Amino acid sequence: MRENPPVSPWLVLSFGVFAISTGAIFARMAEAHPLVISAYRTGLAVLILLPFTAAGTFREARKLSRTDLLTIAVSGGFLALHFATWISSLFYTSVASSVVIVNAIPLWTGLLSPLLTGDPFSRSLRRGLLLALPGGAIIGWGDFALGGAALWGDFLALLGSFFAALYILAGRRVRPRVSLPSYITLNYGTAAVVLWLLVLALGLPPSGYSRSTWLAFFLLALIPQVLGHSSYNWALRWLSGGTVALCLLGEPIGSSILAAIFLSEPITWMKAVGGALILAGIYTASREDEKKSGGGE
């Protein structure tokens, strides 16, 4: 008999969408190289977690198989590549363009899930994608640039979406067998190690930043990483990788609102229409997994 989650995964995912939506804003506020921003985001997140998770993670890691540990490490490596490419994109193109393109994640997960995790490409997910993906395109349509630096930023965001899909799918394979505290500590820890090795290898400065940049580093680690990404990783125990990825399409709505407030990027009628389609797509896709799950850990 399948265990029922104690709270609705959709409630947790809604909170996660809000938390992750702040990531682009905090990243743009940080005056540092994108790799340094990424390294501090994951590294500080692990430092925040360790006082609460270190003992349990050590005990559980000793019991995990080599395959499970390797899978977690691979997922963390893909997370590092996701941040390295996506955060870089924010410095070449607009927030709206970047978060819309990076949320092509459901396309990759929908295509790869049957091969990598055994999750079917369900009818409800297909219907949700038909609504949500055009909605994401509408939000960013007015911001897409077709040349120069902005085009490079768009490409980096698309590459980031591919790595994010692999991060989610790898996590989906192991999350049902590993507790959330242990999983996120090992996963984010691997990402931090990879990113800090890149920072050191490239000779990027790890210090000497303004107070506002240090604050941005901390907020990135706490809100979109510890709270946001952990909400999605929690949901991977109960929902398919494709459905969890689809819910990430709610991020452009929150990011567009925050960009309008803090970065003076206006909310147009196209973004409003696109946001409505995204929400409709998420609701449509949620129907089947809601029935299966009954309602996390």
Short mmCIF file of N, CA, C and O in Angstrom, two decimals, residues 88-213:
data_model
loop_
_atom_site.label_atom_id
_atom_site.label_comp_id
_atom_site.label_asym_id
_atom_site.label_seq_id
_atom_site.Cartn_x
_atom_site.Cartn_y
_atom_site.Cartn_z
N SER A 88 24.49 32.85 -15.26
CA SER A 88 25.24 33.59 -16.27
C SER A 88 24.31 34.27 -17.26
O SER A 88 24.54 35.41 -17.69
N SER A 89 23.22 33.59 -17.63
CA SER A 89 22.29 34.14 -18.61
C SER A 89 21.65 35.44 -18.14
O SER A 89 21.32 36.30 -18.95
N LEU A 90 21.48 35.58 -16.82
CA LEU A 90 20.82 36.77 -16.27
C LEU A 90 21.62 38.04 -16.52
O LEU A 90 21.07 39.14 -16.44
N PHE A 91 22.91 37.90 -16.82
CA PHE A 91 23.75 39.07 -17.05
C PHE A 91 23.87 39.40 -18.54
O PHE A 91 24.59 40.34 -18.91
N TYR A 92 23.14 38.65 -19.38
CA TYR A 92 23.15 38.93 -20.82
C TYR A 92 21.76 39.25 -21.36
O TYR A 92 21.64 39.91 -22.39
N THR A 93 20.71 38.76 -20.72
CA THR A 93 19.36 38.98 -21.19
C THR A 93 18.47 39.38 -20.02
O THR A 93 18.92 39.41 -18.88
N SER A 94 17.21 39.71 -20.30
CA SER A 94 16.31 40.17 -19.25
C SER A 94 15.89 39.03 -18.33
O SER A 94 15.98 37.86 -18.68
N VAL A 95 15.44 39.40 -17.14
CA VAL A 95 14.94 38.40 -16.20
C VAL A 95 13.79 37.63 -16.82
O VAL A 95 13.72 36.39 -16.73
N ALA A 96 12.86 38.34 -17.46
CA ALA A 96 11.70 37.68 -18.06
C ALA A 96 12.13 36.65 -19.10
O ALA A 96 11.65 35.52 -19.11
N SER A 97 13.04 37.04 -19.99
CA SER A 97 13.50 36.11 -21.02
C SER A 97 14.20 34.91 -20.40
O SER A 97 13.95 33.76 -20.78
N SER A 98 15.08 35.17 -19.44
CA SER A 98 15.86 34.09 -18.84
C SER A 98 14.97 33.08 -18.12
O SER A 98 15.12 31.87 -18.33
N VAL A 99 14.05 33.56 -17.28
CA VAL A 99 13.25 32.61 -16.50
C VAL A 99 12.24 31.87 -17.38
O VAL A 99 11.85 30.74 -17.06
N VAL A 100 11.82 32.50 -18.48
CA VAL A 100 10.91 31.79 -19.39
C VAL A 100 11.66 30.68 -20.12
O VAL A 100 11.20 29.54 -20.19
N ILE A 101 12.82 31.00 -20.66
CA ILE A 101 13.59 30.01 -21.43
C ILE A 101 14.07 28.88 -20.53
O ILE A 101 13.99 27.70 -20.89
N VAL A 102 14.56 29.22 -19.32
CA VAL A 102 15.06 28.17 -18.44
C VAL A 102 13.94 27.23 -18.01
O VAL A 102 14.19 26.08 -17.65
N ASN A 103 12.72 27.70 -18.09
CA ASN A 103 11.60 26.84 -17.71
C ASN A 103 11.06 26.03 -18.87
O ASN A 103 9.90 25.58 -18.85
N ALA A 104 11.92 25.80 -19.86
CA ALA A 104 11.66 24.76 -20.86
C ALA A 104 11.93 23.39 -20.26
O ALA A 104 11.85 22.37 -20.96
N ILE A 105 12.22 23.36 -18.96
CA ILE A 105 12.53 22.11 -18.26
C ILE A 105 11.49 21.01 -18.51
O ILE A 105 11.86 19.85 -18.75
N PRO A 106 10.18 21.30 -18.48
CA PRO A 106 9.20 20.23 -18.72
C PRO A 106 9.34 19.55 -20.08
O PRO A 106 9.00 18.38 -20.22
N LEU A 107 9.82 20.30 -21.07
CA LEU A 107 10.03 19.67 -22.38
C LEU A 107 11.08 18.56 -22.26
O LEU A 107 10.89 17.45 -22.77
N TRP A 108 12.18 18.87 -21.59
CA TRP A 108 13.24 17.88 -21.43
C TRP A 108 12.79 16.72 -20.55
O TRP A 108 13.03 15.56 -20.87
N THR A 109 12.13 17.04 -19.42
CA THR A 109 11.71 15.96 -18.52
C THR A 109 10.64 15.08 -19.16
O THR A 109 10.63 13.87 -18.98
N GLY A 110 9.73 15.71 -19.92
CA GLY A 110 8.70 14.93 -20.59
C GLY A 110 9.29 13.95 -21.58
O GLY A 110 8.83 12.82 -21.73
N LEU A 111 10.35 14.39 -22.27
CA LEU A 111 11.00 13.54 -23.26
C LEU A 111 11.87 12.47 -22.62
O LEU A 111 11.96 11.34 -23.11
N LEU A 112 12.52 12.81 -21.50
CA LEU A 112 13.50 11.91 -20.90
C LEU A 112 12.95 11.02 -19.80
O LEU A 112 13.54 9.97 -19.49
N SER A 113 11.85 11.43 -19.16
CA SER A 113 11.32 10.67 -18.02
C SER A 113 11.05 9.20 -18.34
O SER A 113 11.43 8.32 -17.56
N PRO A 114 10.38 8.87 -19.45
CA PRO A 114 10.12 7.45 -19.72
C PRO A 114 11.41 6.62 -19.83
O PRO A 114 11.43 5.44 -19.48
N LEU A 115 12.50 7.26 -20.27
CA LEU A 115 13.76 6.54 -20.43
C LEU A 115 14.56 6.45 -19.15
O LEU A 115 15.18 5.43 -18.85
N LEU A 116 14.56 7.53 -18.34
CA LEU A 116 15.44 7.62 -17.18
C LEU A 116 14.79 7.24 -15.86
O LEU A 116 15.48 6.75 -14.96
N THR A 117 13.50 7.47 -15.70
CA THR A 117 12.86 7.21 -14.41
C THR A 117 11.68 6.25 -14.50
O THR A 117 11.17 5.79 -13.48
N GLY A 118 11.22 5.95 -15.71
CA GLY A 118 10.08 5.07 -15.86
C GLY A 118 8.74 5.75 -15.66
O GLY A 118 7.69 5.10 -15.76
N ASP A 119 8.75 7.06 -15.38
CA ASP A 119 7.49 7.79 -15.24
C ASP A 119 6.88 8.00 -16.62
O ASP A 119 7.55 8.49 -17.53
N PRO A 120 5.62 7.64 -16.81
CA PRO A 120 5.00 7.80 -18.12
C PRO A 120 4.75 9.27 -18.46
O PRO A 120 4.60 10.11 -17.58
N PHE A 121 4.75 9.55 -19.75
CA PHE A 121 4.38 10.89 -20.24
C PHE A 121 2.86 10.92 -20.29
O PHE A 121 2.24 10.64 -21.31
N SER A 122 2.24 11.25 -19.16
CA SER A 122 0.81 11.08 -18.98
C SER A 122 -0.02 12.04 -19.83
O SER A 122 0.46 13.07 -20.28
N ARG A 123 -1.29 11.68 -20.00
CA ARG A 123 -2.20 12.52 -20.77
C ARG A 123 -2.39 13.88 -20.11
O ARG A 123 -2.40 14.91 -20.77
N SER A 124 -2.52 13.89 -18.77
CA SER A 124 -2.72 15.16 -18.08
C SER A 124 -1.50 16.05 -18.19
O SER A 124 -1.61 17.27 -18.31
N LEU A 125 -0.30 15.44 -18.17
CA LEU A 125 0.91 16.23 -18.33
C LEU A 125 1.00 16.81 -19.73
O LEU A 125 1.38 17.97 -19.91
N ARG A 126 0.62 16.03 -20.73
CA ARG A 126 0.63 16.55 -22.10
C ARG A 126 -0.33 17.73 -22.24
O ARG A 126 0.00 18.74 -22.86
N ARG A 127 -1.52 17.59 -21.65
CA ARG A 127 -2.48 18.69 -21.72
C ARG A 127 -1.96 19.92 -20.99
O ARG A 127 -2.14 21.05 -21.44
N GLY A 128 -1.33 19.68 -19.83
CA GLY A 128 -0.78 20.80 -19.08
C GLY A 128 0.30 21.52 -19.85
O GLY A 128 0.37 22.76 -19.86
N LEU A 129 1.15 20.76 -20.53
CA LEU A 129 2.21 21.37 -21.33
C LEU A 129 1.64 22.19 -22.48
O LEU A 129 2.16 23.27 -22.82
N LEU A 130 0.57 21.70 -23.10
CA LEU A 130 -0.04 22.42 -24.21
C LEU A 130 -0.56 23.79 -23.78
O LEU A 130 -0.63 24.72 -24.59
N LEU A 131 -0.92 23.93 -22.51
CA LEU A 131 -1.36 25.22 -21.99
C LEU A 131 -0.20 26.05 -21.46
O LEU A 131 -0.08 27.25 -21.74
N ALA A 132 0.68 25.41 -20.69
CA ALA A 132 1.70 26.15 -19.96
C ALA A 132 2.85 26.63 -20.84
O ALA A 132 3.34 27.75 -20.66
N LEU A 133 3.30 25.82 -21.77
CA LEU A 133 4.43 26.23 -22.58
C LEU A 133 4.13 27.45 -23.46
O LEU A 133 4.93 28.38 -23.54
N PRO A 134 2.96 27.49 -24.13
CA PRO A 134 2.63 28.73 -24.85
C PRO A 134 2.52 29.92 -23.90
O PRO A 134 2.89 31.04 -24.26
N GLY A 135 2.03 29.68 -22.68
CA GLY A 135 1.96 30.76 -21.71
C GLY A 135 3.34 31.31 -21.38
O GLY A 135 3.53 32.53 -21.30
N GLY A 136 4.31 30.42 -21.21
CA GLY A 136 5.67 30.88 -20.95
C GLY A 136 6.24 31.64 -22.13
O GLY A 136 6.94 32.64 -21.95
N ALA A 137 5.93 31.19 -23.34
CA ALA A 137 6.42 31.88 -24.53
C ALA A 137 5.82 33.29 -24.64
O ALA A 137 6.49 34.24 -25.02
N ILE A 138 4.53 33.41 -24.30
CA ILE A 138 3.87 34.70 -24.37
C ILE A 138 4.50 35.69 -23.38
O ILE A 138 4.72 36.86 -23.70
N ILE A 139 4.81 35.21 -22.16
CA ILE A 139 5.40 36.09 -21.16
C ILE A 139 6.71 36.70 -21.66
O ILE A 139 6.99 37.88 -21.50
N GLY A 140 7.54 35.88 -22.28
CA GLY A 140 8.84 36.36 -22.69
C GLY A 140 8.94 36.88 -24.11
O GLY A 140 9.99 37.37 -24.50
N TRP A 141 7.84 36.80 -24.87
CA TRP A 141 7.88 37.15 -26.29
C TRP A 141 8.42 38.55 -26.52
O TRP A 141 9.26 38.78 -27.38
N GLY A 142 7.93 39.51 -25.76
CA GLY A 142 8.35 40.89 -25.97
C GLY A 142 9.77 41.16 -25.55
O GLY A 142 10.31 42.22 -25.89
N ASP A 143 10.40 40.22 -24.83
CA ASP A 143 11.75 40.44 -24.32
C ASP A 143 12.81 39.66 -25.08
O ASP A 143 14.00 39.89 -24.89
N PHE A 144 12.39 38.69 -25.89
CA PHE A 144 13.36 37.88 -26.59
C PHE A 144 14.15 38.74 -27.59
O PHE A 144 13.59 39.47 -28.38
N ALA A 145 15.45 38.65 -27.56
CA ALA A 145 16.29 39.36 -28.52
C ALA A 145 16.89 38.33 -29.48
O ALA A 145 17.13 37.19 -29.11
N LEU A 146 17.12 38.78 -30.70
CA LEU A 146 17.54 37.83 -31.74
C LEU A 146 19.01 37.96 -32.12
O LEU A 146 19.44 37.43 -33.13
N GLY A 147 19.78 38.67 -31.34
CA GLY A 147 21.18 38.77 -31.70
C GLY A 147 22.03 39.28 -30.56
O GLY A 147 21.53 39.70 -29.51
N GLY A 148 23.37 39.25 -30.75
CA GLY A 148 24.29 39.83 -29.79
C GLY A 148 24.31 39.12 -28.46
O GLY A 148 24.07 37.92 -28.34
N ALA A 149 24.58 39.90 -27.41
CA ALA A 149 24.72 39.35 -26.07
C ALA A 149 23.44 38.71 -25.57
O ALA A 149 23.47 37.68 -24.89
N ALA A 150 22.29 39.31 -25.92
CA ALA A 150 21.02 38.77 -25.44
C ALA A 150 20.77 37.37 -25.99
O ALA A 150 20.23 36.50 -25.29
N LEU A 151 21.16 37.13 -27.25
CA LEU A 151 21.00 35.80 -27.83
C LEU A 151 21.86 34.78 -27.10
O LEU A 151 21.43 33.65 -26.86
N TRP A 152 23.07 35.19 -26.72
CA TRP A 152 23.94 34.31 -25.94
C TRP A 152 23.30 34.01 -24.59
O TRP A 152 23.34 32.88 -24.11
N GLY A 153 22.68 35.02 -23.98
CA GLY A 153 21.99 34.80 -22.72
C GLY A 153 20.84 33.84 -22.87
O GLY A 153 20.60 32.98 -22.00
N ASP A 154 20.10 33.95 -23.98
CA ASP A 154 19.00 33.03 -24.22
C ASP A 154 19.50 31.59 -24.35
O ASP A 154 18.89 30.65 -23.84
N PHE A 155 20.63 31.43 -25.04
CA PHE A 155 21.21 30.09 -25.21
C PHE A 155 21.66 29.51 -23.87
O PHE A 155 21.43 28.33 -23.57
N LEU A 156 22.29 30.34 -23.02
CA LEU A 156 22.72 29.87 -21.70
C LEU A 156 21.52 29.45 -20.86
O LEU A 156 21.59 28.45 -20.12
N ALA A 157 20.42 30.19 -20.95
CA ALA A 157 19.22 29.84 -20.20
C ALA A 157 18.64 28.51 -20.68
O ALA A 157 18.20 27.69 -19.88
N LEU A 158 18.66 28.29 -22.00
CA LEU A 158 18.16 27.02 -22.54
C LEU A 158 19.05 25.86 -22.09
O LEU A 158 18.55 24.78 -21.73
N LEU A 159 20.36 26.08 -22.09
CA LEU A 159 21.28 25.06 -21.61
C LEU A 159 21.03 24.79 -20.13
O LEU A 159 21.06 23.63 -19.68
N GLY A 160 20.75 25.86 -19.38
CA GLY A 160 20.43 25.69 -17.96
C GLY A 160 19.19 24.87 -17.74
O GLY A 160 19.10 24.10 -16.77
N SER A 161 18.20 25.00 -18.63
CA SER A 161 16.97 24.22 -18.49
C SER A 161 17.24 22.73 -18.71
O SER A 161 16.64 21.88 -18.04
N PHE A 162 18.15 22.41 -19.62
CA PHE A 162 18.49 21.01 -19.88
C PHE A 162 19.17 20.39 -18.65
O PHE A 162 18.83 19.28 -18.21
N PHE A 163 20.13 21.12 -18.06
CA PHE A 163 20.82 20.61 -16.87
C PHE A 163 19.85 20.50 -15.69
O PHE A 163 19.96 19.57 -14.88
N ALA A 164 18.91 21.43 -15.58
CA ALA A 164 17.93 21.37 -14.50
C ALA A 164 17.04 20.15 -14.63
O ALA A 164 16.67 19.52 -13.63
N ALA A 165 16.68 19.80 -15.87
CA ALA A 165 15.86 18.61 -16.08
C ALA A 165 16.60 17.35 -15.64
O ALA A 165 16.03 16.47 -15.00
N LEU A 166 17.88 17.28 -15.96
CA LEU A 166 18.67 16.12 -15.55
C LEU A 166 18.83 16.07 -14.03
O LEU A 166 18.83 14.99 -13.43
N TYR A 167 18.96 17.24 -13.41
CA TYR A 167 19.02 17.33 -11.94
C TYR A 167 17.74 16.79 -11.31
O TYR A 167 17.78 16.00 -10.36
N ILE A 168 16.60 17.16 -11.86
CA ILE A 168 15.31 16.70 -11.33
C ILE A 168 15.13 15.21 -11.56
O ILE A 168 14.71 14.47 -10.67
N LEU A 169 15.45 14.73 -12.76
CA LEU A 169 15.24 13.33 -13.09
C LEU A 169 16.16 12.42 -12.29
O LEU A 169 15.75 11.33 -11.86
N ALA A 170 17.40 12.84 -12.10
CA ALA A 170 18.31 12.03 -11.27
C ALA A 170 17.81 11.99 -9.84
O ALA A 170 17.83 10.93 -9.19
N GLY A 171 17.33 13.11 -9.35
CA GLY A 171 16.78 13.14 -8.00
C GLY A 171 15.55 12.27 -7.85
O GLY A 171 15.36 11.62 -6.82
N ARG A 172 14.75 12.21 -8.89
CA ARG A 172 13.53 11.40 -8.85
C ARG A 172 13.86 9.92 -8.68
O ARG A 172 13.12 9.17 -8.04
N ARG A 173 15.00 9.48 -9.21
CA ARG A 173 15.37 8.07 -9.13
C ARG A 173 15.71 7.65 -7.71
O ARG A 173 15.51 6.50 -7.33
N VAL A 174 16.22 8.57 -6.90
CA VAL A 174 16.72 8.20 -5.58
C VAL A 174 15.90 8.76 -4.42
O VAL A 174 15.92 8.21 -3.31
N ARG A 175 15.16 9.84 -4.65
CA ARG A 175 14.45 10.50 -3.55
C ARG A 175 13.48 9.60 -2.78
O ARG A 175 13.38 9.71 -1.54
N PRO A 176 12.76 8.68 -3.44
CA PRO A 176 11.86 7.82 -2.66
C PRO A 176 12.56 6.96 -1.61
O PRO A 176 11.93 6.48 -0.68
N ARG A 177 13.89 6.80 -1.73
CA ARG A 177 14.62 5.94 -0.80
C ARG A 177 15.50 6.71 0.18
O ARG A 177 16.11 6.12 1.06
N VAL A 178 15.57 8.03 0.01
CA VAL A 178 16.46 8.85 0.84
C VAL A 178 15.66 9.97 1.47
O VAL A 178 14.85 10.63 0.80
N SER A 179 15.88 10.21 2.76
CA SER A 179 15.15 11.28 3.44
C SER A 179 15.52 12.64 2.85
O SER A 179 16.62 12.82 2.30
N LEU A 180 14.60 13.58 2.96
CA LEU A 180 14.85 14.91 2.41
C LEU A 180 16.08 15.59 3.02
O LEU A 180 16.92 16.10 2.25
N PRO A 181 16.26 15.62 4.35
CA PRO A 181 17.44 16.31 4.90
C PRO A 181 18.75 15.74 4.36
O PRO A 181 19.67 16.50 4.02
N SER A 182 18.84 14.42 4.30
CA SER A 182 20.08 13.81 3.80
C SER A 182 20.26 14.09 2.32
O SER A 182 21.38 14.39 1.86
N TYR A 183 19.18 13.99 1.56
CA TYR A 183 19.29 14.19 0.12
C TYR A 183 19.77 15.60 -0.21
O TYR A 183 20.71 15.79 -0.99
N ILE A 184 19.11 16.62 0.35
CA ILE A 184 19.48 17.99 -0.02
C ILE A 184 20.86 18.36 0.50
O ILE A 184 21.59 19.12 -0.16
N THR A 185 21.26 17.83 1.65
CA THR A 185 22.60 18.12 2.16
C THR A 185 23.66 17.56 1.23
O THR A 185 24.63 18.25 0.87
N LEU A 186 23.50 16.31 0.81
CA LEU A 186 24.46 15.68 -0.10
C LEU A 186 24.39 16.30 -1.49
O LEU A 186 25.43 16.53 -2.14
N ASN A 187 23.19 16.59 -1.95
CA ASN A 187 23.01 17.13 -3.30
C ASN A 187 23.57 18.54 -3.41
O ASN A 187 24.38 18.83 -4.30
N TYR A 188 23.14 19.42 -2.53
CA TYR A 188 23.65 20.79 -2.57
C TYR A 188 25.14 20.83 -2.26
O TYR A 188 25.88 21.67 -2.79
N GLY A 189 25.58 19.91 -1.39
CA GLY A 189 27.00 19.86 -1.07
C GLY A 189 27.85 19.51 -2.28
O GLY A 189 28.91 20.10 -2.51
N THR A 190 27.38 18.54 -3.07
CA THR A 190 28.10 18.19 -4.30
C THR A 190 28.15 19.36 -5.25
O THR A 190 29.20 19.67 -5.84
N ALA A 191 27.01 20.04 -5.42
CA ALA A 191 26.97 21.21 -6.31
C ALA A 191 27.95 22.28 -5.84
O ALA A 191 28.66 22.89 -6.65
N ALA A 192 28.00 22.51 -4.52
CA ALA A 192 28.90 23.52 -3.98
C ALA A 192 30.36 23.17 -4.26
O ALA A 192 31.16 24.04 -4.64
N VAL A 193 30.72 21.90 -4.07
CA VAL A 193 32.10 21.47 -4.32
C VAL A 193 32.47 21.70 -5.78
O VAL A 193 33.55 22.24 -6.10
N VAL A 194 31.60 21.30 -6.69
CA VAL A 194 31.87 21.48 -8.13
C VAL A 194 32.04 22.96 -8.47
O VAL A 194 32.99 23.35 -9.17
N LEU A 195 31.14 23.79 -7.96
CA LEU A 195 31.19 25.22 -8.28
C LEU A 195 32.41 25.90 -7.68
O LEU A 195 33.05 26.74 -8.33
N TRP A 196 32.75 25.56 -6.43
CA TRP A 196 33.92 26.18 -5.81
C TRP A 196 35.22 25.73 -6.49
O TRP A 196 36.18 26.51 -6.59
N LEU A 197 35.26 24.49 -6.97
CA LEU A 197 36.43 24.06 -7.73
C LEU A 197 36.58 24.87 -9.02
O LEU A 197 37.70 25.25 -9.41
N LEU A 198 35.46 25.17 -9.66
CA LEU A 198 35.50 26.01 -10.87
C LEU A 198 35.95 27.42 -10.54
O LEU A 198 36.75 28.02 -11.27
N VAL A 199 35.44 27.98 -9.44
CA VAL A 199 35.82 29.33 -9.02
C VAL A 199 37.33 29.40 -8.78
O VAL A 199 38.02 30.32 -9.25
N LEU A 200 37.86 28.42 -8.04
CA LEU A 200 39.29 28.41 -7.73
C LEU A 200 40.14 28.16 -8.98
O LEU A 200 41.20 28.77 -9.16
N ALA A 201 39.67 27.26 -9.84
CA ALA A 201 40.42 26.94 -11.05
C ALA A 201 40.53 28.14 -11.99
O ALA A 201 41.55 28.33 -12.67
N LEU A 202 39.49 28.96 -12.01
CA LEU A 202 39.48 30.14 -12.89
C LEU A 202 40.07 31.37 -12.22
O LEU A 202 40.16 32.44 -12.84
N GLY A 203 40.45 31.24 -10.95
CA GLY A 203 41.06 32.37 -10.26
C GLY A 203 40.11 33.51 -9.96
O GLY A 203 40.54 34.67 -9.89
N LEU A 204 38.82 33.21 -9.76
CA LEU A 204 37.84 34.25 -9.48
C LEU A 204 37.92 34.65 -8.01
O LEU A 204 38.15 33.80 -7.14
N PRO A 205 37.72 35.91 -7.70
CA PRO A 205 37.86 36.37 -6.31
C PRO A 205 36.72 35.88 -5.42
O PRO A 205 35.56 36.12 -5.71
N PRO A 206 37.04 35.22 -4.30
CA PRO A 206 36.00 34.74 -3.39
C PRO A 206 35.58 35.78 -2.35
O PRO A 206 34.65 35.53 -1.58
N SER A 207 36.26 36.92 -2.29
CA SER A 207 35.94 37.93 -1.27
C SER A 207 36.11 39.32 -1.85
O SER A 207 36.42 39.49 -3.03
N GLY A 208 35.89 40.32 -0.96
CA GLY A 208 36.05 41.70 -1.39
C GLY A 208 34.79 42.32 -1.95
O GLY A 208 34.88 43.30 -2.71
N TYR A 209 33.63 41.78 -1.59
CA TYR A 209 32.37 42.26 -2.15
C TYR A 209 31.67 43.23 -1.19
O TYR A 209 31.96 43.27 0.01
N SER A 210 30.73 43.98 -1.72
CA SER A 210 29.99 44.96 -0.93
C SER A 210 29.01 44.26 0.00
O SER A 210 28.70 43.07 -0.17
N ARG A 211 28.50 45.02 0.98
CA ARG A 211 27.53 44.45 1.91
C ARG A 211 26.27 43.99 1.19
O ARG A 211 25.69 42.96 1.54
N SER A 212 25.84 44.74 0.19
CA SER A 212 24.63 44.37 -0.55
C SER A 212 24.82 43.06 -1.30
O SER A 212 23.90 42.24 -1.41
N THR A 213 26.03 42.82 -1.79
CA THR A 213 26.31 41.56 -2.49
C THR A 213 26.34 40.40 -1.51
O THR A 213 25.80 39.32 -1.79
#
